[in-house]
Coordinates of C-alpha atoms in Angstrom, one line a residue:
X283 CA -26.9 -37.9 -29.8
X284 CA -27.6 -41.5 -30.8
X285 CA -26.5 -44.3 -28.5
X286 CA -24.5 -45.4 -31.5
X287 CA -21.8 -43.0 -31.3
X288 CA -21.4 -44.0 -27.2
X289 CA -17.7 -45.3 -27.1
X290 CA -17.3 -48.7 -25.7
X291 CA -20.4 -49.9 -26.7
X292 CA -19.3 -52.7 -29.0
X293 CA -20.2 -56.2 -30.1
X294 CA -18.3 -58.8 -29.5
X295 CA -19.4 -61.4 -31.6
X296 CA -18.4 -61.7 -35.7
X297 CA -20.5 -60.6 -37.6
X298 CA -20.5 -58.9 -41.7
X299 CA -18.8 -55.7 -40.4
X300 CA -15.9 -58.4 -39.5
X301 CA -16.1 -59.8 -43.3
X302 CA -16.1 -56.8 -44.4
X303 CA -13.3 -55.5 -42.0
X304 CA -11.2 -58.4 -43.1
X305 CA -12.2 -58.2 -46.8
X306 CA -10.5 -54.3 -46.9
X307 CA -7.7 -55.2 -45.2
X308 CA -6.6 -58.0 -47.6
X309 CA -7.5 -55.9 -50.5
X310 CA -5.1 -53.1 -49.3
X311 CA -2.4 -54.5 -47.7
X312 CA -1.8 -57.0 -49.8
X313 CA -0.2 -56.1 -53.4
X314 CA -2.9 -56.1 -56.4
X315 CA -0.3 -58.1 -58.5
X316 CA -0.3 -61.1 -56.6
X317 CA -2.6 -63.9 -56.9
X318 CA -3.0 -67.4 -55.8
X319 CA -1.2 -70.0 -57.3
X320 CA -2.3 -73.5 -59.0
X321 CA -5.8 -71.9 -60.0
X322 CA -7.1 -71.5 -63.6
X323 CA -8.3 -68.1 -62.5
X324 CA -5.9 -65.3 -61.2
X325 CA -7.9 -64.4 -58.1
X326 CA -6.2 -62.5 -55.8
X327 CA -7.1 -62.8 -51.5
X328 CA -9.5 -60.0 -51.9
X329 CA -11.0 -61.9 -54.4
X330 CA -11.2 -65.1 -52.3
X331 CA -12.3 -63.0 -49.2
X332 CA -15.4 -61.1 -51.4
X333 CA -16.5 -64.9 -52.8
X334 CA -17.0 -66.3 -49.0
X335 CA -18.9 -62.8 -48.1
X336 CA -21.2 -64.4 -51.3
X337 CA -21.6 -67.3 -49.6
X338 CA -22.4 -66.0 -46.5
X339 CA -24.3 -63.4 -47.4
X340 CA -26.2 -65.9 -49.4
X341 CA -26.6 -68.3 -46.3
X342 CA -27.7 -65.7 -44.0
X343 CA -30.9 -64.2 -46.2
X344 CA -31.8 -67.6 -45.9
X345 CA -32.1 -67.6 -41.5
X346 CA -33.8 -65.1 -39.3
X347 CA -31.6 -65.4 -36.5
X348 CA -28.3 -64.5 -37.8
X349 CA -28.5 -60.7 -37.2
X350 CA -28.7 -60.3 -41.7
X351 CA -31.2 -57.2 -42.4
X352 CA -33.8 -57.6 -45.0
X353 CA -35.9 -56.2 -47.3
X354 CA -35.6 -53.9 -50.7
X355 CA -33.4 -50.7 -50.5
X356 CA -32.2 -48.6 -53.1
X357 CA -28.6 -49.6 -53.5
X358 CA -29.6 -53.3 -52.7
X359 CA -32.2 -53.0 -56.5
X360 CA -29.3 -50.9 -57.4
X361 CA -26.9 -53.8 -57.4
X362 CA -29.0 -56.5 -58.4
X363 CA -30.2 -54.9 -61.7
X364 CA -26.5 -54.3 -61.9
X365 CA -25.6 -58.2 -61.3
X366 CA -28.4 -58.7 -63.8
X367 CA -27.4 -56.3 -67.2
X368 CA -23.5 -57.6 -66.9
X369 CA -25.1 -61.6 -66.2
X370 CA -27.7 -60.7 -69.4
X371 CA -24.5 -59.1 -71.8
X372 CA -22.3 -62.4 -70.6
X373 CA -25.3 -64.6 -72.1
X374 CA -25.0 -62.9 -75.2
X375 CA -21.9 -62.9 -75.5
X376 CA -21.4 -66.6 -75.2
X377 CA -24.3 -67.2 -76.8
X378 CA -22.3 -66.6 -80.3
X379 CA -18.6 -67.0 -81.8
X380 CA -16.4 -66.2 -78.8
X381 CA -12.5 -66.5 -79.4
X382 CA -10.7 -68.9 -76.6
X383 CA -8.7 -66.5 -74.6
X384 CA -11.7 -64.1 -74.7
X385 CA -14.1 -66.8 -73.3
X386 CA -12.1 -67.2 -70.3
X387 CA -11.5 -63.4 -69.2
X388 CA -15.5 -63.4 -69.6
X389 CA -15.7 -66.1 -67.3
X390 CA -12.9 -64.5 -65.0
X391 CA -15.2 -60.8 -65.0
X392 CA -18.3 -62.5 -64.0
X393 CA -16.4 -63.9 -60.9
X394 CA -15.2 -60.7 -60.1
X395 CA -18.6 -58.6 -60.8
X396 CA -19.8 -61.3 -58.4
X397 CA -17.6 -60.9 -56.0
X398 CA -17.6 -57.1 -55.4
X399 CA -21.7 -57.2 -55.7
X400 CA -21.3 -59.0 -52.3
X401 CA -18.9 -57.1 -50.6
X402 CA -21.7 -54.2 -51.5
X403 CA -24.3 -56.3 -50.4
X404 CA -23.0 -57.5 -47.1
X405 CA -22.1 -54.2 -45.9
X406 CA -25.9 -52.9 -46.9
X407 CA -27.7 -56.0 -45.3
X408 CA -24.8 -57.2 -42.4
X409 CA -23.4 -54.0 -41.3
X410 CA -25.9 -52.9 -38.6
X411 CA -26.1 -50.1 -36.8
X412 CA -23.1 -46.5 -37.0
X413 CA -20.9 -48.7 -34.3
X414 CA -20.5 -51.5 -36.8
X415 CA -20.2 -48.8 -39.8
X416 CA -18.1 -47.0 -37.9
X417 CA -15.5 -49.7 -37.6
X418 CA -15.1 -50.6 -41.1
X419 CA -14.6 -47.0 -42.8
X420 CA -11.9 -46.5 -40.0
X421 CA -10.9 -50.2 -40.8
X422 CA -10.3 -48.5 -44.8
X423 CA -8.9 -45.3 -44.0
X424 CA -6.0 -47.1 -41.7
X425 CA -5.3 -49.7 -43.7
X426 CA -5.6 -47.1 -46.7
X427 CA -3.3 -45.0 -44.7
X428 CA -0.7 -48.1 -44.7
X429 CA -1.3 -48.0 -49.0
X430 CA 0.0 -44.3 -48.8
X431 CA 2.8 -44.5 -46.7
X432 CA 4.2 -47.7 -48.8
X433 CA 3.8 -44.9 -51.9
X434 CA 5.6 -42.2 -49.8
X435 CA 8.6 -44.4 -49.2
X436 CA 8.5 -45.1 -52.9
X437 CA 8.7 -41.3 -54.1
X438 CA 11.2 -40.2 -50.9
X439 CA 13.5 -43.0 -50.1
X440 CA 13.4 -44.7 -53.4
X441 CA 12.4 -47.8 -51.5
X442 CA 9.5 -50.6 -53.1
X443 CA 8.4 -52.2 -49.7
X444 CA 5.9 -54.3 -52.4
X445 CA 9.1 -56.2 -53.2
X446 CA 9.1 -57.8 -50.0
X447 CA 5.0 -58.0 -49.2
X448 CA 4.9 -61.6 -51.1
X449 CA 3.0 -64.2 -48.9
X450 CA 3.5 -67.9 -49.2
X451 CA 1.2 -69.2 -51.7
X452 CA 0.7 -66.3 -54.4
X453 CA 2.6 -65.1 -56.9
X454 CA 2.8 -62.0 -59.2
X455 CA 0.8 -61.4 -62.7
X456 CA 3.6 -59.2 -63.8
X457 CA 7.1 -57.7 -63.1
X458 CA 6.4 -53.9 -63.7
X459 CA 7.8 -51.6 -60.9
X460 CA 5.6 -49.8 -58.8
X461 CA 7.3 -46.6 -59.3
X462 CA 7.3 -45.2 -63.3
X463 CA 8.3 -41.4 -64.2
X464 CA 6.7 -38.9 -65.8
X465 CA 8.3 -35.4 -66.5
X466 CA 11.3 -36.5 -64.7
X467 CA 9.3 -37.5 -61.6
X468 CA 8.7 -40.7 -60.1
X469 CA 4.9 -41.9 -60.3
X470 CA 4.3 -44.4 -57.0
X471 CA 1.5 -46.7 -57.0
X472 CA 1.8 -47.7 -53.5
X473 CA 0.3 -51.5 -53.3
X474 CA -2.3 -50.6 -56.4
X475 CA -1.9 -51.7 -59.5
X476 CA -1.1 -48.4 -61.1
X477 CA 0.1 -44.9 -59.8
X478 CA -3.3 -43.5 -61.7
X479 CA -5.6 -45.8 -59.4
X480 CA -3.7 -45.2 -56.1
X481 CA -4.3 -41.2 -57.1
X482 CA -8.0 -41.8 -57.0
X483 CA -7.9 -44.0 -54.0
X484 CA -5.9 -41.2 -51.7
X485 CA -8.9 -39.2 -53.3
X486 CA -11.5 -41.1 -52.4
X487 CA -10.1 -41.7 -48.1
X488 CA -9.0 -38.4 -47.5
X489 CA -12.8 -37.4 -46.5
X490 CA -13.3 -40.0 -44.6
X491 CA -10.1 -39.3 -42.8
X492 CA -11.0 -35.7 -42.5
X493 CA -14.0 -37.1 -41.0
X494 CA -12.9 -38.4 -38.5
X495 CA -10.5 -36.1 -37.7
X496 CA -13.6 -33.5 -37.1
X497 CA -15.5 -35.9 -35.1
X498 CA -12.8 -37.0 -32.9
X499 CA -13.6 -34.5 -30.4
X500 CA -17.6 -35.2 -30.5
X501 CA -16.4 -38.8 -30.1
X502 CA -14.1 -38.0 -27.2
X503 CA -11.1 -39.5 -29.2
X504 CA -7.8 -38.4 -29.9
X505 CA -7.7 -36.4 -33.0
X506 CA -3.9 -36.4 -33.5
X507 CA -4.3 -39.9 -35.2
X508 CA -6.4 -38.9 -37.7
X509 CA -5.0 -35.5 -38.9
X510 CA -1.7 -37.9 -39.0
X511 CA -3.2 -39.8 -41.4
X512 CA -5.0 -37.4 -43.3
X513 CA -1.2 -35.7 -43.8
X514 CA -0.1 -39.6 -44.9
X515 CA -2.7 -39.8 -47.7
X516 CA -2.6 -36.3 -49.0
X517 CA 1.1 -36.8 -49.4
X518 CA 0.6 -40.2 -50.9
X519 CA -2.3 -38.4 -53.3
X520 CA 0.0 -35.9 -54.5
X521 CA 2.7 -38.6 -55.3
X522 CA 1.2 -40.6 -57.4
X523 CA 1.4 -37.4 -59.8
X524 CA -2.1 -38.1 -61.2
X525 CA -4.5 -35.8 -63.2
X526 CA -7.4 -38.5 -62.0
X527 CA -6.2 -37.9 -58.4
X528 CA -6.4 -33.8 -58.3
X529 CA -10.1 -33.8 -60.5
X530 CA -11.5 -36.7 -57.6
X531 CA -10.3 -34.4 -54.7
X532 CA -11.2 -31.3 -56.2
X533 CA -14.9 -33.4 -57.3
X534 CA -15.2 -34.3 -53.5
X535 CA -13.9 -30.6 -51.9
X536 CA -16.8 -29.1 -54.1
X537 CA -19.3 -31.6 -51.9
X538 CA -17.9 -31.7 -49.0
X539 CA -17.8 -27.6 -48.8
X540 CA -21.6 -27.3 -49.9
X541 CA -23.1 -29.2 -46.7
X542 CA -19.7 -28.0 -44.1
X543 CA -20.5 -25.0 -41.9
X544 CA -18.4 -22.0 -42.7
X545 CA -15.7 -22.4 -39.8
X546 CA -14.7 -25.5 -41.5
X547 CA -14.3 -24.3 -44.8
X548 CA -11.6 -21.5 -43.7
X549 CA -10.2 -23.6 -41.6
X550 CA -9.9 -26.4 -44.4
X551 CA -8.7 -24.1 -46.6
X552 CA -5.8 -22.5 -44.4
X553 CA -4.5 -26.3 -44.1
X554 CA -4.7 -26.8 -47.6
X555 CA -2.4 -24.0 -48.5
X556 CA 0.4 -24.5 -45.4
X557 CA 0.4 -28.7 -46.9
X558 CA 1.2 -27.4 -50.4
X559 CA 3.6 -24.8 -49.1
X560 CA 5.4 -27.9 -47.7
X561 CA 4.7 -29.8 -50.4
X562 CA 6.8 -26.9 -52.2
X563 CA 9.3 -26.7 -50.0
X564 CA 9.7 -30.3 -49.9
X565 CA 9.7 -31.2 -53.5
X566 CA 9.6 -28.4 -55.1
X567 CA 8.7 -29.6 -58.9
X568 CA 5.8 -31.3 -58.2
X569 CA 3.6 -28.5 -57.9
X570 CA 4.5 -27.6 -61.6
X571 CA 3.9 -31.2 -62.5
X572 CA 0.9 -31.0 -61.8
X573 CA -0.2 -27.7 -63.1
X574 CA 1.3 -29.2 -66.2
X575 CA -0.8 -31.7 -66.5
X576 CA -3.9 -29.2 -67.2
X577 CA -1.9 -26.9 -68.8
X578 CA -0.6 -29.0 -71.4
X579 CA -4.0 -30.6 -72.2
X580 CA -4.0 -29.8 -75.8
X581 CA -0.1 -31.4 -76.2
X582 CA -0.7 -34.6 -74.1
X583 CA -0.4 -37.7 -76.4
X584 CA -2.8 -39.6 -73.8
X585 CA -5.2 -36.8 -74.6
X586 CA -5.3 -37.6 -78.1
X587 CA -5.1 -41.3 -78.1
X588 CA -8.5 -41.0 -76.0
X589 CA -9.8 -38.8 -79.3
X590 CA -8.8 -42.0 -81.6
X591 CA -9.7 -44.7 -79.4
X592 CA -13.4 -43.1 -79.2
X593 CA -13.7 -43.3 -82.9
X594 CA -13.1 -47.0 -82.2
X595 CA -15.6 -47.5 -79.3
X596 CA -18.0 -46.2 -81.7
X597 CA -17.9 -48.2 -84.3
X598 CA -17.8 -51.4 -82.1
X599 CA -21.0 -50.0 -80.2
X600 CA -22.6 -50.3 -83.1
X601 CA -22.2 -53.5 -83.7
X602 CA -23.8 -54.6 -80.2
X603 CA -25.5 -52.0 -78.9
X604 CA -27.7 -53.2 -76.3
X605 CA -25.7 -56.3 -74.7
X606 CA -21.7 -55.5 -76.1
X607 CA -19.4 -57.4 -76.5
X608 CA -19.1 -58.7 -73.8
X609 CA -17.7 -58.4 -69.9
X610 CA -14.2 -58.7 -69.6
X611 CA -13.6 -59.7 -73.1
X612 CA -12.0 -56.5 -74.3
X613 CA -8.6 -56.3 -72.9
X614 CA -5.3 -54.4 -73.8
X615 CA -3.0 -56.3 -75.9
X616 CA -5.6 -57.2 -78.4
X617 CA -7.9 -53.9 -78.6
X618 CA -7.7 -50.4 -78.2
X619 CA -7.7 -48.9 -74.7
X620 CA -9.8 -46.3 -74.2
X621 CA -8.9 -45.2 -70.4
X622 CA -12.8 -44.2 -69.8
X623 CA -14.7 -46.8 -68.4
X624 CA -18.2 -45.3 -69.3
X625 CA -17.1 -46.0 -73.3
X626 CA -15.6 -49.5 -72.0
X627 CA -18.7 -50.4 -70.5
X628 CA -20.5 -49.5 -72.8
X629 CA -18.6 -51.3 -75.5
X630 CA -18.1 -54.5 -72.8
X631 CA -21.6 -54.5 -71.5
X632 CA -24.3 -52.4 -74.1
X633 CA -26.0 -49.2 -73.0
X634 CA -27.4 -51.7 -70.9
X635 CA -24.6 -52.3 -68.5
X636 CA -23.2 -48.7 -68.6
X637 CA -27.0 -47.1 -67.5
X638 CA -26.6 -50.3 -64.9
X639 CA -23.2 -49.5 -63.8
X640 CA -24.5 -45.4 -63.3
X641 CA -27.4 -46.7 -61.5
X642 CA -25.0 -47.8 -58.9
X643 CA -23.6 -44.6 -57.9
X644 CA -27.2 -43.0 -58.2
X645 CA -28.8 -45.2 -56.0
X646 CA -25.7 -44.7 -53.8
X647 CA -26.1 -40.5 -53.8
X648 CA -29.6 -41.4 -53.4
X649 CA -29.3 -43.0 -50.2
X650 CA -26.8 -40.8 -48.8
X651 CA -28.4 -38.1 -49.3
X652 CA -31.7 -39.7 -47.9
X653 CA -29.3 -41.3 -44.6
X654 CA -28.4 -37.2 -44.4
X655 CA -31.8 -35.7 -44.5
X656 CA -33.3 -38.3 -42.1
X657 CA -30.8 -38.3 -39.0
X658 CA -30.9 -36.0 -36.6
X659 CA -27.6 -37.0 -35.3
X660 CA -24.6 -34.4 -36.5
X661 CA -22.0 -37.3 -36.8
X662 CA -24.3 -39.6 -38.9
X663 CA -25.4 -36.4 -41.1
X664 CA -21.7 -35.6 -41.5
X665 CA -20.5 -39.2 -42.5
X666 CA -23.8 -39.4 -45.2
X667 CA -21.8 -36.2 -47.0
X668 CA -18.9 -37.4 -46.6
X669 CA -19.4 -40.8 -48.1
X670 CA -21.0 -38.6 -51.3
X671 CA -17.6 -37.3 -51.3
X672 CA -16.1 -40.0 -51.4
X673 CA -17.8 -41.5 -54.0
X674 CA -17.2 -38.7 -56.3
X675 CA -13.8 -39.7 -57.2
X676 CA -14.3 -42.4 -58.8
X677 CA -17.5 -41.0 -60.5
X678 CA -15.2 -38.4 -62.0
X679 CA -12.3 -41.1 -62.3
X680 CA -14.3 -43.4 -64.4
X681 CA -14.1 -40.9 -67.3
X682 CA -10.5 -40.4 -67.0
X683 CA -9.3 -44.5 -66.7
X684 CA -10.5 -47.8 -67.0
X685 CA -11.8 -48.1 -63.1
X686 CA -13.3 -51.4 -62.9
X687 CA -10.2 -52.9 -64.3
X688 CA -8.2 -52.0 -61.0
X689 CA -9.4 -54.5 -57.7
X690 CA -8.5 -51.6 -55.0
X691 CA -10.1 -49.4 -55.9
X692 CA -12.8 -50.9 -57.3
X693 CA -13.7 -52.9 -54.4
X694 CA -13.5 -49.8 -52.0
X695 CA -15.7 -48.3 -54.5
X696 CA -18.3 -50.9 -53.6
X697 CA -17.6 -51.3 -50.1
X698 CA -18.9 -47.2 -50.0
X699 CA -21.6 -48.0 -52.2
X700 CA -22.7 -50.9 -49.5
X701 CA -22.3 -48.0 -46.5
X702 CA -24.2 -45.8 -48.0
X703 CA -27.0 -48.4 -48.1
X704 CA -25.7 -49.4 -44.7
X705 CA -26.3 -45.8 -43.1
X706 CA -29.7 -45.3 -44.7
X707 CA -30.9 -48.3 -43.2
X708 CA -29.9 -47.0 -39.8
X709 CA -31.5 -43.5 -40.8
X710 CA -34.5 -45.3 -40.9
X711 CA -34.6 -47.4 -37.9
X712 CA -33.8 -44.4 -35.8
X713 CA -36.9 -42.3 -37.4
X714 CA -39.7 -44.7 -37.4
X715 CA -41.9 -42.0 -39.0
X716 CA -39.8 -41.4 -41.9
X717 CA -42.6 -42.1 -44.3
X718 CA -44.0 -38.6 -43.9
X719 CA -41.3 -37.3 -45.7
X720 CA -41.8 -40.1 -48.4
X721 CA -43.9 -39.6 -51.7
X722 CA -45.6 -42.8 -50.1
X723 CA -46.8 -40.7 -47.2
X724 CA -47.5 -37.8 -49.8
X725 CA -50.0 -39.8 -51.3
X726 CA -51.4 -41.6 -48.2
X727 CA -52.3 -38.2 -47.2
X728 CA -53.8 -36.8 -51.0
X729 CA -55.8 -39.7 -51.2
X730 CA -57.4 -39.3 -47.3
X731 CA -57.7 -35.5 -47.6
X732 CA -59.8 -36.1 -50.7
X733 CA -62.0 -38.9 -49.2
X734 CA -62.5 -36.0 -46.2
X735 CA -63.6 -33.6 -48.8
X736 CA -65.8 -35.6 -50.5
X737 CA -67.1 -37.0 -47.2
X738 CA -68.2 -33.3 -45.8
X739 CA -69.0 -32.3 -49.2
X740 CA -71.7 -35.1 -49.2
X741 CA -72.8 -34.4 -45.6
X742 CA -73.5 -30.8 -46.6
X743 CA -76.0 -32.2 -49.2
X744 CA -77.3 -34.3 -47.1
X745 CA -78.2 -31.7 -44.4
X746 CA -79.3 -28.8 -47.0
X747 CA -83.0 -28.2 -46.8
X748 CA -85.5 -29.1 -49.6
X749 CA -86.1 -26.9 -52.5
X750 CA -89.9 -25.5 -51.4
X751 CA -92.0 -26.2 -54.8

């Protein structure tokens, strides 16, 4: 087993995995409707917290002796070429006729964009080592854990615990509850934005808290802790009363129960069905809520205003089709919402930025998967598959709401983006002869096999007698 996993064996000295640490915990804790005040941008402490990790990370690729790894890797070219597309389709954008009010969201997108490229960046280039890795995905699923249990004393005990999270110098964007209704049940949203985006979150930590909870023993921690919290965010999951929620976790079982040994599975399975039965026992028309959420597809008016408002995307694709319209500048209020944000970013940022914004996530499998294939420890294999879980959900939620338009879980969305980049980094430095199960190797080793052939091919001619006249 690697050193890495050996418990106590931790730095003491700040480095990105602290940024980072630091960077989830104000983005979870703190409610997504407060900002600061007396700024021309709403920027909330998340947003302030992701800006300095720019400047650092910025600082540090410019020294050799702070600790910052370098060099290309596939979710690092992922995320520039992303930075690039959405900085190419804000160019063009300004570069014509831009109303007032749509200039400055642009402006106010690029920041963002900006700002979650780094937290991505800094946990592929500061986070070194599983230890370091280790501490900020346990760092998200407590912290994410706090999320859910704010949205279970929503939906049990009637109780907004966001009402009194306001810190001195912020202020709210809006006055909307946290809890709305549908079919005579209350939606939660937690400390998110929206009950649909604290669905997909749940979705997206339960893994990792299942994780955990598996490798407690191999770890020679206490497992109680984590099962606790798994129980937290399942509840919290199934509260916020979200079709987005049950396709990400369904999205993420079907992964997770492709690489899992078959003890698992069973196992997973028989706690599955004694949470719902208390789920059923506990609240007993949720279960039907939710079932009528798929059953009811072809009667849901959100179903069909998603028909109409692709009718719409189209003919504004069509008018920039490459570049968009541009980021950030098509906002509710003013134009259709289409609650998918593969048509928004297409219509926001051209083919362009949506093949960009894919590329993300691709490069992300890609190095999960890689991470997976290369370790030979069971813990770091497990956590590569399980971070492809996680990333899942939003894959599948991005088709079902607008994602980037929600901070939380957008910026955990990049912060597993940056671990998975993080964890194939380590992959490699742990199996210094990875390259033979590289294409790079592949051809290393075409190209000297033929220069042997032709080399004993010529020797053989050279050693064949003469032809006797």
């Amino acid at each position: 087993m690697s050193t890495d996993f050996i418990p106590g064996k931790t730095r003491s000295l700040a480095d990105g995995a602290t940024l980072i640490c630091i960077f989830v915990a104000v983005l979870m804790l703190v409610p997504a409707r407060l900002v600061f005040k007396g700024i021309p941008l709403s920027l909330t402490p998340a947003n302030v917290a992701a800006l300095f990790a720019l400047i650092c990370w910025i600082c540090a690729q410019l020294t050799l002796t702070l600790g910052m790894a370098k060099g290309r890797t596939p979710v690092r070219t992922g995320i520039f070429v992303y930075m690039i597309a959405v900085f190419f389709s804000y160019g063009y954008a300004n570069y014509g006729p831009l109303p007032a009010d749509e200039v400055k969201l642009s402006d106010h997108a690029i920041v963002l964009v900006a700002g979650n490229c780094a937290v991505a960046l800094m946990m592929n280039d500061g986070v070194r080592g599983l230890i370091r890795l280790d501490r900020v995905l346990k760092t998200g699923v407590i912290c994410g854990t706090g999320v859910a249990l704010v949205g279970v004393c929503q939906f049990l005990l009637k109780l907004d615990l966001t009402k009194y999270m306001v810190l001195p110098g912020l202020r709210a964007t809006s006055d909307d509850s946290a809890v709305q209704t549908r079919d005579a049940l209350a939606r939660v949203a937690g400390t998110t934005g929206h009950p649909i985006e604290f669905g997909v979150l749940c979705a997206m930590l339960l893994p990792l808290a299942a994780h955990f909870a598996f490798q407690a023993k191999q770890r020679g921690e206490p497992a109680l802790r984590w099962w606790v919290c798994c129980g937290i965010i399942a509840a919290g999951m199934m509260f916020s009363v979200s079709r987005s929620a049950v396709l990400g976790i369904i999205g993420a079982a079907v992964v997770l129960f492709l690489g899992w040994p078959a003890k698992r599975r069973w196992y997973t399975l028989l706690v599955g069905a004694v949470f719902l039965g208390v789920i059923k026992v506990a609240v007993p028309s949720l279960l039907g809520a939710l079932f009528d959420l798929f059953a009811n597809l072809g009667n849901d008016s959100s179903i069909s205003h998603r028909t109409y408002a692709s009718a719409v995307a189209a003919k504004q694709i069509s008018l920039h089709p490459l570049f968009g319209h541009g980021p950030g500048t098509w906002y509710a209020g003013k134009h259709e919402v289409f609650d998918n944000q593969y048509i928004l970013s297409t219509v926001e940022t051209g083919f362009v930025g949506v093949a960009a914004f894919a590329s993300i996530f691709l490069c992300a499998f890609y190095s999960a998967l890689r991470a997976r294939y290369l370790s030979k420890d069971p813990g770091a294999r497990d956590l590569a598959l399980t971070i492809c879980a996680c990333l899942v959900a939003p894959l599948i939620g991005s088709a079902t709401f607008d994602l980037l338009g929600f901070a939380t879980v957008t910026g955990f969305t990049f912060v597993l983006v940056g671990a998975a980049g993080s964890l194939l980094r380590t992959a490699k430095s742990l199996a210094p002869h990875e390259d033979q199960f590289g294409v790079l190797y592949w051809v290393r080793y075409r190209w000297a096999w033929l220069r042997g052939f032709a080399a004993r091919r010529r020797r053989r001619t050279e050693t064949l007698p003469e032809p006797v006249a």
